[in-house]
mmCIF file of C-alpha atoms in Angstrom:
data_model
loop_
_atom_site.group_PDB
_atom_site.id
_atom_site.type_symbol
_atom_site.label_atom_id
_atom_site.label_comp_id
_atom_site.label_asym_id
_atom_site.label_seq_id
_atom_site.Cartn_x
_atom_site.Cartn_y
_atom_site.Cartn_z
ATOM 1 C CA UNK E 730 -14.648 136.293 -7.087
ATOM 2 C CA UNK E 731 -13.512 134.093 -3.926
ATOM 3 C CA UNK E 732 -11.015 132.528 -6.383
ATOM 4 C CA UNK E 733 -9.585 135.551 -7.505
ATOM 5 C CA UNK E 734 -9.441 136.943 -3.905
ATOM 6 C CA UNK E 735 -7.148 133.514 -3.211
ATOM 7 C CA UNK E 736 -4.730 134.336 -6.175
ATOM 8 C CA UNK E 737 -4.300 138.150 -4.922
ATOM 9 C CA UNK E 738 -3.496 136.451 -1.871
ATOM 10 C CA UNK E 739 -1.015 133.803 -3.194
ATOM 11 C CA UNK E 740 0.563 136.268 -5.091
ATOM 12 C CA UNK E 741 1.508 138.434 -1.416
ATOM 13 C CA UNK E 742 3.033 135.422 -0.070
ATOM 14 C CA UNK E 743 5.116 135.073 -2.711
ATOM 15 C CA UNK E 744 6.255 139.071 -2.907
ATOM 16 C CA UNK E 745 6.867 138.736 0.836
ATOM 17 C CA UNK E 746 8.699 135.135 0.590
ATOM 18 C CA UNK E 747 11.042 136.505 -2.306
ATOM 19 C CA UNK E 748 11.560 139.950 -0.728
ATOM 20 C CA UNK E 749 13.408 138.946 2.692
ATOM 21 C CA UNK E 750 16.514 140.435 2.988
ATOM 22 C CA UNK E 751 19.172 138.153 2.487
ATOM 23 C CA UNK E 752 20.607 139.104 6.425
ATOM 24 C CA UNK E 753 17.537 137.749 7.683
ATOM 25 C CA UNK E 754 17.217 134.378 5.597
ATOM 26 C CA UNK E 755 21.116 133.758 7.064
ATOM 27 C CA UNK E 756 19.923 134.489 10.686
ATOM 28 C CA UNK E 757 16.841 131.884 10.288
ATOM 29 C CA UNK E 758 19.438 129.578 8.640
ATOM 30 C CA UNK E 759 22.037 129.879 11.850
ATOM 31 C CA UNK E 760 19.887 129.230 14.297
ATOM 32 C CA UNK E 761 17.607 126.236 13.427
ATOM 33 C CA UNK E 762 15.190 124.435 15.967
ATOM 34 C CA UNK E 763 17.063 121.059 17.312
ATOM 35 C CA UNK E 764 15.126 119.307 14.921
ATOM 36 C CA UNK E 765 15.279 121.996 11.844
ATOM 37 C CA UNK E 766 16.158 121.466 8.681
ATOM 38 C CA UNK E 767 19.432 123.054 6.632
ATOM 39 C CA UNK E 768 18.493 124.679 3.907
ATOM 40 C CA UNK E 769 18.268 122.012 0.898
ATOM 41 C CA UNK E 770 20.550 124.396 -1.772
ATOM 42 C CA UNK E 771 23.069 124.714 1.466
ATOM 43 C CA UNK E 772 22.651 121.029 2.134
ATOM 44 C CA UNK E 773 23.853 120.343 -1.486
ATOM 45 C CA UNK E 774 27.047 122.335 -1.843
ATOM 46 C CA UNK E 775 27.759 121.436 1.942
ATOM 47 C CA UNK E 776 27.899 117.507 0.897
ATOM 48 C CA UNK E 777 29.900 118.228 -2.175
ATOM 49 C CA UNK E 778 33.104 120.101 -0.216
ATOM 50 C CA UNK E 779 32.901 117.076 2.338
ATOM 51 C CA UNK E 780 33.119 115.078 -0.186
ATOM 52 C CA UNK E 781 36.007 116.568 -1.927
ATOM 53 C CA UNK E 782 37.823 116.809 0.923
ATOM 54 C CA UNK E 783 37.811 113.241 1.910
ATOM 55 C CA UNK E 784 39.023 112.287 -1.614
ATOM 56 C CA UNK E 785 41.856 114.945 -0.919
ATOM 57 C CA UNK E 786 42.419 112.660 2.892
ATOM 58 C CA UNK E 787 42.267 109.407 0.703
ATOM 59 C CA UNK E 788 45.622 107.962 1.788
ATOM 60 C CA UNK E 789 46.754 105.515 4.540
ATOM 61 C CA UNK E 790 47.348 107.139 7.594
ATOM 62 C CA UNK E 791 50.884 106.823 10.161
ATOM 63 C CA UNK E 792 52.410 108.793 12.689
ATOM 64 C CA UNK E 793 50.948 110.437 15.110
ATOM 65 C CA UNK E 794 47.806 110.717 14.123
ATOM 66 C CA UNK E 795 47.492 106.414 13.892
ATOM 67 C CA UNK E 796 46.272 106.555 17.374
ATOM 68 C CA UNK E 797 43.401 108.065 16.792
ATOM 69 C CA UNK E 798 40.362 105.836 18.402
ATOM 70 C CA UNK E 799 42.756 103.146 19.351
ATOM 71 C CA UNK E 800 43.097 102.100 23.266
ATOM 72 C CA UNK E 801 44.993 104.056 25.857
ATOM 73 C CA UNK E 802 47.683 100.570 26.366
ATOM 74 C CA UNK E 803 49.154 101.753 23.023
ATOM 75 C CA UNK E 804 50.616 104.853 24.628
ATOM 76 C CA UNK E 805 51.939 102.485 27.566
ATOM 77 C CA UNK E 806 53.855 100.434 25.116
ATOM 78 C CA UNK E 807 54.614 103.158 22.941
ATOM 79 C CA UNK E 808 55.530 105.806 24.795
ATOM 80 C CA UNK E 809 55.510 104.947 28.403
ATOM 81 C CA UNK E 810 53.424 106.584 31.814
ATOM 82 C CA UNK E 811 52.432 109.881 30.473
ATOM 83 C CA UNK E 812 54.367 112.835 33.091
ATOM 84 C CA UNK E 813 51.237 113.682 34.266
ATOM 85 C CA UNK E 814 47.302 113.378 33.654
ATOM 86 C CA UNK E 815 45.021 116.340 33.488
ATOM 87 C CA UNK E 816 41.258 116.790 33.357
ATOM 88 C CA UNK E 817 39.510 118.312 30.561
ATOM 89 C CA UNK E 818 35.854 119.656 30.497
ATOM 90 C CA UNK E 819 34.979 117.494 27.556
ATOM 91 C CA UNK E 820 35.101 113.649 29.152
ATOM 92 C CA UNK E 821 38.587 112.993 29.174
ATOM 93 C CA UNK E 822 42.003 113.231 30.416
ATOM 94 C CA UNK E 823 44.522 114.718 28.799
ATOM 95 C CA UNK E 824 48.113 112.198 29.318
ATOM 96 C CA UNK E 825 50.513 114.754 28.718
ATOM 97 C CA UNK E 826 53.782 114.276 27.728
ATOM 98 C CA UNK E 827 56.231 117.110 28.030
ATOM 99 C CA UNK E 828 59.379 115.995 28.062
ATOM 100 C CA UNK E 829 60.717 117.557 24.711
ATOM 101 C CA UNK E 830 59.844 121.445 24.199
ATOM 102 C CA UNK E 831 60.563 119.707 20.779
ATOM 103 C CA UNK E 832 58.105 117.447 20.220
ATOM 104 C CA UNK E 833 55.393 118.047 23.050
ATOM 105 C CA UNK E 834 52.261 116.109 23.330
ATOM 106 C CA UNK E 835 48.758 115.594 24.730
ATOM 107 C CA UNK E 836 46.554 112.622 24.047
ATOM 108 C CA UNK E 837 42.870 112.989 25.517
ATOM 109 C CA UNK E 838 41.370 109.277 26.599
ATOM 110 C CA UNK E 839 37.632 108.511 27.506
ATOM 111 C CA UNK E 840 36.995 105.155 28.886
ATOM 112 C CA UNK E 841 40.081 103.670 27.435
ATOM 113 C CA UNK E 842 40.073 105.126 24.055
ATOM 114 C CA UNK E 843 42.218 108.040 22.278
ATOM 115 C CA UNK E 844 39.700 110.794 21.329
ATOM 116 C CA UNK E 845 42.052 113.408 20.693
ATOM 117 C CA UNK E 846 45.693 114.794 20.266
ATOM 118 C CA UNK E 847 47.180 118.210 20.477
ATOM 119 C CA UNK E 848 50.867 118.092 19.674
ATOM 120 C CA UNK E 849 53.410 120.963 18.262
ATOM 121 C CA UNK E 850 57.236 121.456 18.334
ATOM 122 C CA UNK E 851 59.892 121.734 15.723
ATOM 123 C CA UNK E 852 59.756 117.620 15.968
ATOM 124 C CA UNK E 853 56.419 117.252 15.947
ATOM 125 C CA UNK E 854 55.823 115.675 12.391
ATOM 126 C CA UNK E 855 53.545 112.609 11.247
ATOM 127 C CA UNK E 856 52.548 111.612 7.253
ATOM 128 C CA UNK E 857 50.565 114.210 7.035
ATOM 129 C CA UNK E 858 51.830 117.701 8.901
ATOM 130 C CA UNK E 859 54.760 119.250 10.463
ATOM 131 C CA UNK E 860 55.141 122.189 12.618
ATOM 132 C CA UNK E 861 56.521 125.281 10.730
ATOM 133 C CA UNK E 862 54.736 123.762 7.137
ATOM 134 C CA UNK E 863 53.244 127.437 5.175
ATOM 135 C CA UNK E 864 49.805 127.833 5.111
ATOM 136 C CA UNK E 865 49.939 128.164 1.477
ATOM 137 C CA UNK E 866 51.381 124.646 0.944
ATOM 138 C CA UNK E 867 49.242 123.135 3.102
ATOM 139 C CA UNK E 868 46.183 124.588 1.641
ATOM 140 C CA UNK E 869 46.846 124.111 -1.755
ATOM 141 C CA UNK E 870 46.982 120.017 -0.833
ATOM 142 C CA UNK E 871 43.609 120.386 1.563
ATOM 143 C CA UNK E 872 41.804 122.940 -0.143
ATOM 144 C CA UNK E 873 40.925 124.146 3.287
ATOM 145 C CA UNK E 874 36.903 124.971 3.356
ATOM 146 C CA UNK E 875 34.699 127.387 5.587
ATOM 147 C CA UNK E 876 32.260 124.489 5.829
ATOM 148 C CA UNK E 877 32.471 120.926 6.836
ATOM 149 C CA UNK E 878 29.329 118.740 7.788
ATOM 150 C CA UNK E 879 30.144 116.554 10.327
ATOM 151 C CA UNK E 880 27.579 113.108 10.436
ATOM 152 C CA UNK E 881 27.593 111.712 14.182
ATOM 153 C CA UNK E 882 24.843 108.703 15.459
ATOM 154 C CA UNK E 883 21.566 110.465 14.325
ATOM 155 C CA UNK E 884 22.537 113.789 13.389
ATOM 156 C CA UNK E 885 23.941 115.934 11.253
ATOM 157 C CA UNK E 886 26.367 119.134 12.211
ATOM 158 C CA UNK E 887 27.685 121.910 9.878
ATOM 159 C CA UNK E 888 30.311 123.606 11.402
ATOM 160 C CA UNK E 889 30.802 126.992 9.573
ATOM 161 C CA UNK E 890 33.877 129.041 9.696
ATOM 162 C CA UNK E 891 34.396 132.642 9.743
ATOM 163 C CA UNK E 892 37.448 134.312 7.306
ATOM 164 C CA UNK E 893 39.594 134.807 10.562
ATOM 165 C CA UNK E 894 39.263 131.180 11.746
ATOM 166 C CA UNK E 895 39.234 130.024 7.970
ATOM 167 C CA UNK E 896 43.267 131.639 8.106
ATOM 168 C CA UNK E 897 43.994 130.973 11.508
ATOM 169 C CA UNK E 898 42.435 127.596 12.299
ATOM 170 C CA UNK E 899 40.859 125.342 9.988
ATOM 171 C CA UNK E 900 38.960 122.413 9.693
ATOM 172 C CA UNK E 901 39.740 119.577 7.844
ATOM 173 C CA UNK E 902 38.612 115.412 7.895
ATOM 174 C CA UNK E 903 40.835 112.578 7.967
ATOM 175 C CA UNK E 904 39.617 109.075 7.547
ATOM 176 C CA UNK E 905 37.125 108.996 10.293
ATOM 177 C CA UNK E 906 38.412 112.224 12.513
ATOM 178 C CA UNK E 907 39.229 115.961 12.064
ATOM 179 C CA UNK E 908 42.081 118.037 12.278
ATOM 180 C CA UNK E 909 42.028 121.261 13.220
ATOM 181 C CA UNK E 910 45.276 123.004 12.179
ATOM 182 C CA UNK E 911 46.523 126.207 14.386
ATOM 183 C CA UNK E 912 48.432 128.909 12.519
ATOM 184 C CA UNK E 913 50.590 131.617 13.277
ATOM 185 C CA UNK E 914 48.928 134.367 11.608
ATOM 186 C CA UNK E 915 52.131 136.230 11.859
ATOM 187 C CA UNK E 916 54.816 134.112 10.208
ATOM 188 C CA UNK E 917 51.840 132.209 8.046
ATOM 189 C CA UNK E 918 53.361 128.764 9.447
ATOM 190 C CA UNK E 919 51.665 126.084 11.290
ATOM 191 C CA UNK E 920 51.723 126.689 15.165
ATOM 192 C CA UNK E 921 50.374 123.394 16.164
ATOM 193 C CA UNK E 922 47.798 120.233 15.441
ATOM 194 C CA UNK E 923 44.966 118.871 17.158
ATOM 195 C CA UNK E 924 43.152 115.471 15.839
ATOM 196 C CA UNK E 925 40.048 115.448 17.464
ATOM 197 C CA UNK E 926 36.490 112.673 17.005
ATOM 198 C CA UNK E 927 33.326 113.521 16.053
ATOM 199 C CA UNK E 928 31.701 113.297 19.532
ATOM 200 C CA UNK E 929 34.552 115.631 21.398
ATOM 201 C CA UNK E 930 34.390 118.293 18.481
ATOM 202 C CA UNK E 931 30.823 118.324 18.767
ATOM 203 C CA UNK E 932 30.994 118.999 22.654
ATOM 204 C CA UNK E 933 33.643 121.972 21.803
ATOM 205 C CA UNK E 934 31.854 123.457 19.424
ATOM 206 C CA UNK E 935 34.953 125.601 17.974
ATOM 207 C CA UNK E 936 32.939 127.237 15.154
ATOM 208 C CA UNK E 937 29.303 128.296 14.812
ATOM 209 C CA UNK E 938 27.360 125.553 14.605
ATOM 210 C CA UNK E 939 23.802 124.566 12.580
ATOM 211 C CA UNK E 940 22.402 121.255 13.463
ATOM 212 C CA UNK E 941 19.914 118.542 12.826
ATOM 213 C CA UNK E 942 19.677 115.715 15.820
ATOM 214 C CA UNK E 943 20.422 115.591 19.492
ATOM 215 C CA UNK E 944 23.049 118.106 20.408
ATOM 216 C CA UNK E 945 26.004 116.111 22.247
ATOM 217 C CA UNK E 946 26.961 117.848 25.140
ATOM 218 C CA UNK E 947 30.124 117.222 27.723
ATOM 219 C CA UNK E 948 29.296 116.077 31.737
ATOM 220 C CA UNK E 949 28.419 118.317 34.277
ATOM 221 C CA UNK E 950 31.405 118.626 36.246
ATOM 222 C CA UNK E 951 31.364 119.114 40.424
ATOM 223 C CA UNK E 952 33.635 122.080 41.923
ATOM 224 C CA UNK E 953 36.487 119.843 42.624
ATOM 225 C CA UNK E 954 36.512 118.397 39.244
ATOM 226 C CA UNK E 955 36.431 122.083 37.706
ATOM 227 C CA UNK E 956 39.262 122.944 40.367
ATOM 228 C CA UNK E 957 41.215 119.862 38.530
ATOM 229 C CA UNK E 958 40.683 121.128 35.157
ATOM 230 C CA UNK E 959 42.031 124.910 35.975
ATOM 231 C CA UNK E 960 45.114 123.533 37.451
ATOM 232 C CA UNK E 961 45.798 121.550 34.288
ATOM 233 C CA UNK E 962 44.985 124.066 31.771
ATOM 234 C CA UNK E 963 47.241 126.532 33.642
ATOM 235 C CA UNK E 964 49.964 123.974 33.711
ATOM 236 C CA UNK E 965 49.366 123.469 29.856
ATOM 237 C CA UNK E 966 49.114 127.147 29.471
ATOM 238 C CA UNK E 967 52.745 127.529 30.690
ATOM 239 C CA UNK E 968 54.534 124.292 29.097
ATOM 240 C CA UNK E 969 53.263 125.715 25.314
ATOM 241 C CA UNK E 970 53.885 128.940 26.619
ATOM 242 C CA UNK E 971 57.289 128.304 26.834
ATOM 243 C CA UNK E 972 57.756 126.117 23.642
ATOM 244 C CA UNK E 973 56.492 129.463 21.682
ATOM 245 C CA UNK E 974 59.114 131.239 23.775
ATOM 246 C CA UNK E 975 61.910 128.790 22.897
ATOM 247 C CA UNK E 976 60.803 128.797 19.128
ATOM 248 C CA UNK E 977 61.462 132.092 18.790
ATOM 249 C CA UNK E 978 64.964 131.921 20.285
ATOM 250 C CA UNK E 979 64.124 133.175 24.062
ATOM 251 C CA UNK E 980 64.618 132.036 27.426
ATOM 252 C CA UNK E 981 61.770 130.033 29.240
ATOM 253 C CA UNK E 982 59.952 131.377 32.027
ATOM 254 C CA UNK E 983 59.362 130.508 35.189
ATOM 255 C CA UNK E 984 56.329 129.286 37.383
ATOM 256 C CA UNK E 985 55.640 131.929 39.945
ATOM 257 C CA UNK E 986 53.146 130.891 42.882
ATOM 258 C CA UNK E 987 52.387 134.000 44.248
ATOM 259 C CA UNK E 988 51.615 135.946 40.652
ATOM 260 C CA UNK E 989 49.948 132.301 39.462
ATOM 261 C CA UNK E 990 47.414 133.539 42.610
ATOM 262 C CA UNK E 991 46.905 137.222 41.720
ATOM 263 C CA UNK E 992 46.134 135.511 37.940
ATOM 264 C CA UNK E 993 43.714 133.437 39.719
ATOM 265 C CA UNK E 994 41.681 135.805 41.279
ATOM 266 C CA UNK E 995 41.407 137.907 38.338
ATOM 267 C CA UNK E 996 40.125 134.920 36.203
ATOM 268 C CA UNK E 997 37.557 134.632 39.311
ATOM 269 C CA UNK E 998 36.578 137.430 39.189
ATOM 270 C CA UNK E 999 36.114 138.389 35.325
ATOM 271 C CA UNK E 1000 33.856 134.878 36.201
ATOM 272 C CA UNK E 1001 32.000 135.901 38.965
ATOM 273 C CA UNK E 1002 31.281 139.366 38.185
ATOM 274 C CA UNK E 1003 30.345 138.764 34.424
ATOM 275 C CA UNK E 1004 33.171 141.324 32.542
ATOM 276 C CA UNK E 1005 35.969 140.769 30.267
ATOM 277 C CA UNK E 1006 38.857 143.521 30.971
ATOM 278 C CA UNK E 1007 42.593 144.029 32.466
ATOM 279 C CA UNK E 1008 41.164 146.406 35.302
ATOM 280 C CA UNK E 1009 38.513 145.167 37.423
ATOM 281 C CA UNK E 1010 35.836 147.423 38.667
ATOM 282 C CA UNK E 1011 37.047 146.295 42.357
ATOM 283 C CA UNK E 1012 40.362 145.292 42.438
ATOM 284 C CA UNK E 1013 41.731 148.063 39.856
ATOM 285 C CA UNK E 1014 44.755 146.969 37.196
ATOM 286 C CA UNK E 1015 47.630 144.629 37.244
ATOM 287 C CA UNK E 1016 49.602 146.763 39.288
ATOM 288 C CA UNK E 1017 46.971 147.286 42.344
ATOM 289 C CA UNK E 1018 46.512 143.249 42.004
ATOM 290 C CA UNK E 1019 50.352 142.564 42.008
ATOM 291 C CA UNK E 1020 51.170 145.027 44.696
ATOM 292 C CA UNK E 1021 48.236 143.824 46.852
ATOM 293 C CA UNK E 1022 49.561 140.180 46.474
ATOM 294 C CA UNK E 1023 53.011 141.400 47.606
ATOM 295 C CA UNK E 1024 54.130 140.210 44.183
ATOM 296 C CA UNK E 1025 57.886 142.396 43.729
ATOM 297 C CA UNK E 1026 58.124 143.049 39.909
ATOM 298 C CA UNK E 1027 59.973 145.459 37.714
ATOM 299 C CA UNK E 1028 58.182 144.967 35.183
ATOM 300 C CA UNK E 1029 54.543 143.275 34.615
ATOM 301 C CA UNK E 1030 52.382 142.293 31.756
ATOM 302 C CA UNK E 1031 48.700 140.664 31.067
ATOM 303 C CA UNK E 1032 47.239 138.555 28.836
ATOM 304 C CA UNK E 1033 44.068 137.591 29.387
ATOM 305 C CA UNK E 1034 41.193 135.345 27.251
ATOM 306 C CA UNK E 1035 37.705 133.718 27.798
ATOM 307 C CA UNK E 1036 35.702 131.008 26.157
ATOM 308 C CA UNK E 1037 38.380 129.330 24.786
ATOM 309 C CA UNK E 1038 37.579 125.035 24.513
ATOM 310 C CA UNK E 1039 40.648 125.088 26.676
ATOM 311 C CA UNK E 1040 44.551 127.087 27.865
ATOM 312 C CA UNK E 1041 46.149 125.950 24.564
ATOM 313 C CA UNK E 1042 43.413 127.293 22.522
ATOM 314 C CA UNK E 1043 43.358 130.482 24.394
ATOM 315 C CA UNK E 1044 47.858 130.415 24.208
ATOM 316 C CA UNK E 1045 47.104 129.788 20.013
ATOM 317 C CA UNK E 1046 44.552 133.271 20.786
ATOM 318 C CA UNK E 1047 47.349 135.264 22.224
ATOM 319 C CA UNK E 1048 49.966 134.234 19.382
ATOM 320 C CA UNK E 1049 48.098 135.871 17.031
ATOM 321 C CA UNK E 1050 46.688 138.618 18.675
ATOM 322 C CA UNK E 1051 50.003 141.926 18.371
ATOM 323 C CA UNK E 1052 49.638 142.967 21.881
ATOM 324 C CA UNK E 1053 48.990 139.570 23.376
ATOM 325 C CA UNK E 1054 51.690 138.160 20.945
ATOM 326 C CA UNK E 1055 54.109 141.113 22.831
ATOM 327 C CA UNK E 1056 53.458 140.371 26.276
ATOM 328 C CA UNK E 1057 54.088 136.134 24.874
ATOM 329 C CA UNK E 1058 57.206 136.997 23.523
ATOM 330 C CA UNK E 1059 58.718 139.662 25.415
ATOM 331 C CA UNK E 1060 62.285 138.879 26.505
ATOM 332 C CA UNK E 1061 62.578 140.966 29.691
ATOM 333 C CA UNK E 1062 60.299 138.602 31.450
ATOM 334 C CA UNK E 1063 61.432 135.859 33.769
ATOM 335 C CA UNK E 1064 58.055 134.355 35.920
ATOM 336 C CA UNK E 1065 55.150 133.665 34.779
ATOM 337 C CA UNK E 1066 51.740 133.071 37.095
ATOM 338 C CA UNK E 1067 48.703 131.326 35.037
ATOM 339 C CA UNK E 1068 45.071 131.674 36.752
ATOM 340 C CA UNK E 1069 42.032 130.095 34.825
ATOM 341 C CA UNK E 1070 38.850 129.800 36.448
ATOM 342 C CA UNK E 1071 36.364 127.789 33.909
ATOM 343 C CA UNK E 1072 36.443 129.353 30.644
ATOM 344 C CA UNK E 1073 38.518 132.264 31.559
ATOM 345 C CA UNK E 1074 42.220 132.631 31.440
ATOM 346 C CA UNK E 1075 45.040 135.397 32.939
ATOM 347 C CA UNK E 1076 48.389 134.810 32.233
ATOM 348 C CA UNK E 1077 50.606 137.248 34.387
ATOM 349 C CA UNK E 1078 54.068 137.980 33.269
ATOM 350 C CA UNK E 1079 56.522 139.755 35.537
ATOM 351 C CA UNK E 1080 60.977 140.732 35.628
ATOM 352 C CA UNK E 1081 62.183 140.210 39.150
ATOM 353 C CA UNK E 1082 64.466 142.618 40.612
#
């Protein structure tokens, strides 16, 4: 009797084990304890498209993306003193060389090393990529997946892509780094390349994320260092601004102090008061903020964005967003005022009189 009693109750395990919705398996799946284990059928198939994508990477790499881990002197020879240096949230400083709307580039160093490179341009070209390529072309020689397992010290990360990011910005490995590729959704061309290691994309976190091991996670950063990196990502935000401007045949516009403040304080306080909207619930909509920041204008527009890794993320958000993508390309407007405060971003747009 007491062994039949332990069948029955085998048997209820299993109906219950092989009756959970399939929803509810993916949710237990997506968020794993730190030290949790991927599914083994997922771990499988997983391994195979890393893999195959390697073998589809198997060639000698030049160009741009050859400095990639190598020390920060290179650029020195190379290239020469970088116009300026700007903090980042993720341990390093982006050297930023803007020279050419052309061919513009950032390279992010950490303790004397290249960890990352965000470049675009109509000259921006290395063995692999160039600006303007199709998506089709370039995903018929990457086979672009939504999953890529990326192994780092003692763990293991899947990053896992959803359809929009899949078309719009996705993953792929190179020798012993990734590449995330930014398209314009719009014209289906590519917008613009970061090359990034396995320790900074694991801090950024640009996908959803399962993982087994110690998550890696970016410094702490004091109020004057976070002051540092808002200043540079608003001074990124209008340099690539203005490259998507001249790419599509218009004229560049200009840094404006006084909007760049009313931006500011509408970053601060979508921060501070925990909302994401164009009218605050106490300083009402562009026009209050403008008018109360004596800003003259004929005409004004917003973009805003939050939780982006960082301003040329959020810009590569905007391009291929319609109303966003307006406001970026509209040719009336002459000044432009960037406010970020953390991980949220205002660009205000404004026509002088």
């Amino acid at each position: 009797m007491r062994g039949l009693f332990f069948l029955l109750f085998i048997a209820f395990c299993l109906y219950l084990f092989v009756n959970v919705e399939p929803h509810e398996l993916e949710q237990l799946i997506k968020e794993p304890p730190l030290t949790g284990q991927i599914a083994p059928e997922k771990r499988q198939s997983e391994e195979q498209a890393f893999v195959q994508s390697e073998v589809q990477m198997g060639e000698d790499i030049d160009g741009l993306a050859s400095f990639m881990g190598e020390e920060s002197q290179i650029l020195l020879d190379k290239l020469g003193e970088p116009v300026r240096k700007d903090l980042s949230s993720y341990d390093y400083e982006w050297w930023v060389y803007n020279e050419n709307l052309e061919n513009y580039m950032q390279f992010g160093v950490s303790e004397g090393k290249i960890v990352t490179i965000f470049t675009t341009g109509s000259e921006s070209k290395d063995d692999l990529f160039e600006v303007g390529q199709s998506y089709e072309i370039l995903n018929n020689k990457f086979k672009f997946t939504d999953s890529i397992t990326v192994s780092h010290q003692e763990g293991s990360y899947r990053f896992q892509l959803k359809q929009e990011e899949l078309a719009t910005r996705p993953l792929i490995k190179v020798e012993d780094f990734y590449v995330q590729l930014y398209f314009d959704d719009f014209e289906q061309t590519l917008s613009s390349i970061r090359y990034i290691d396995s320790s900074t994309l694991i801090k950024q976190r640009p996908y959803e994320l399962v993982y087994r091991g110690p998550l890696v996670e970016p410094k702490e950063l004091s109020e004057d260092n976070w002051a540092r990196v808002e200043e540079g990502d608003a001074r990124q935000i209008i340099d690539f601004t203005n490259i998507i401007r001249h790419r599509f045949g218009l004229s560049p516009v200009e840094w404006d102090e006084e909007t760049a403040g009313v931006a500011y304080l509408h970053s601060k306080d979508m921060r501070e008061e925990d909302y994401f909207s164009h009218t605050s619930p106490t300083k009402g909509t562009l026009t209050d903020r403008l008018t109360v920041g004596e800003v003259p204008f004929r005409l004004a527009g917003e973009n805003i964005a939050a939780k982006y890794v960082d301003g040329v993320a959020a810009v590569e958000g905007w391009l291929n967003s319609e109303g966003h993508r307006n406001t970026l390309l509209n040719p009336r407007f002459t000044h432009l005022g960037v406010g970020v405060k953390e991980k949220y971003y205002t660009q205000n747009f404004i026509e002088t009189w």
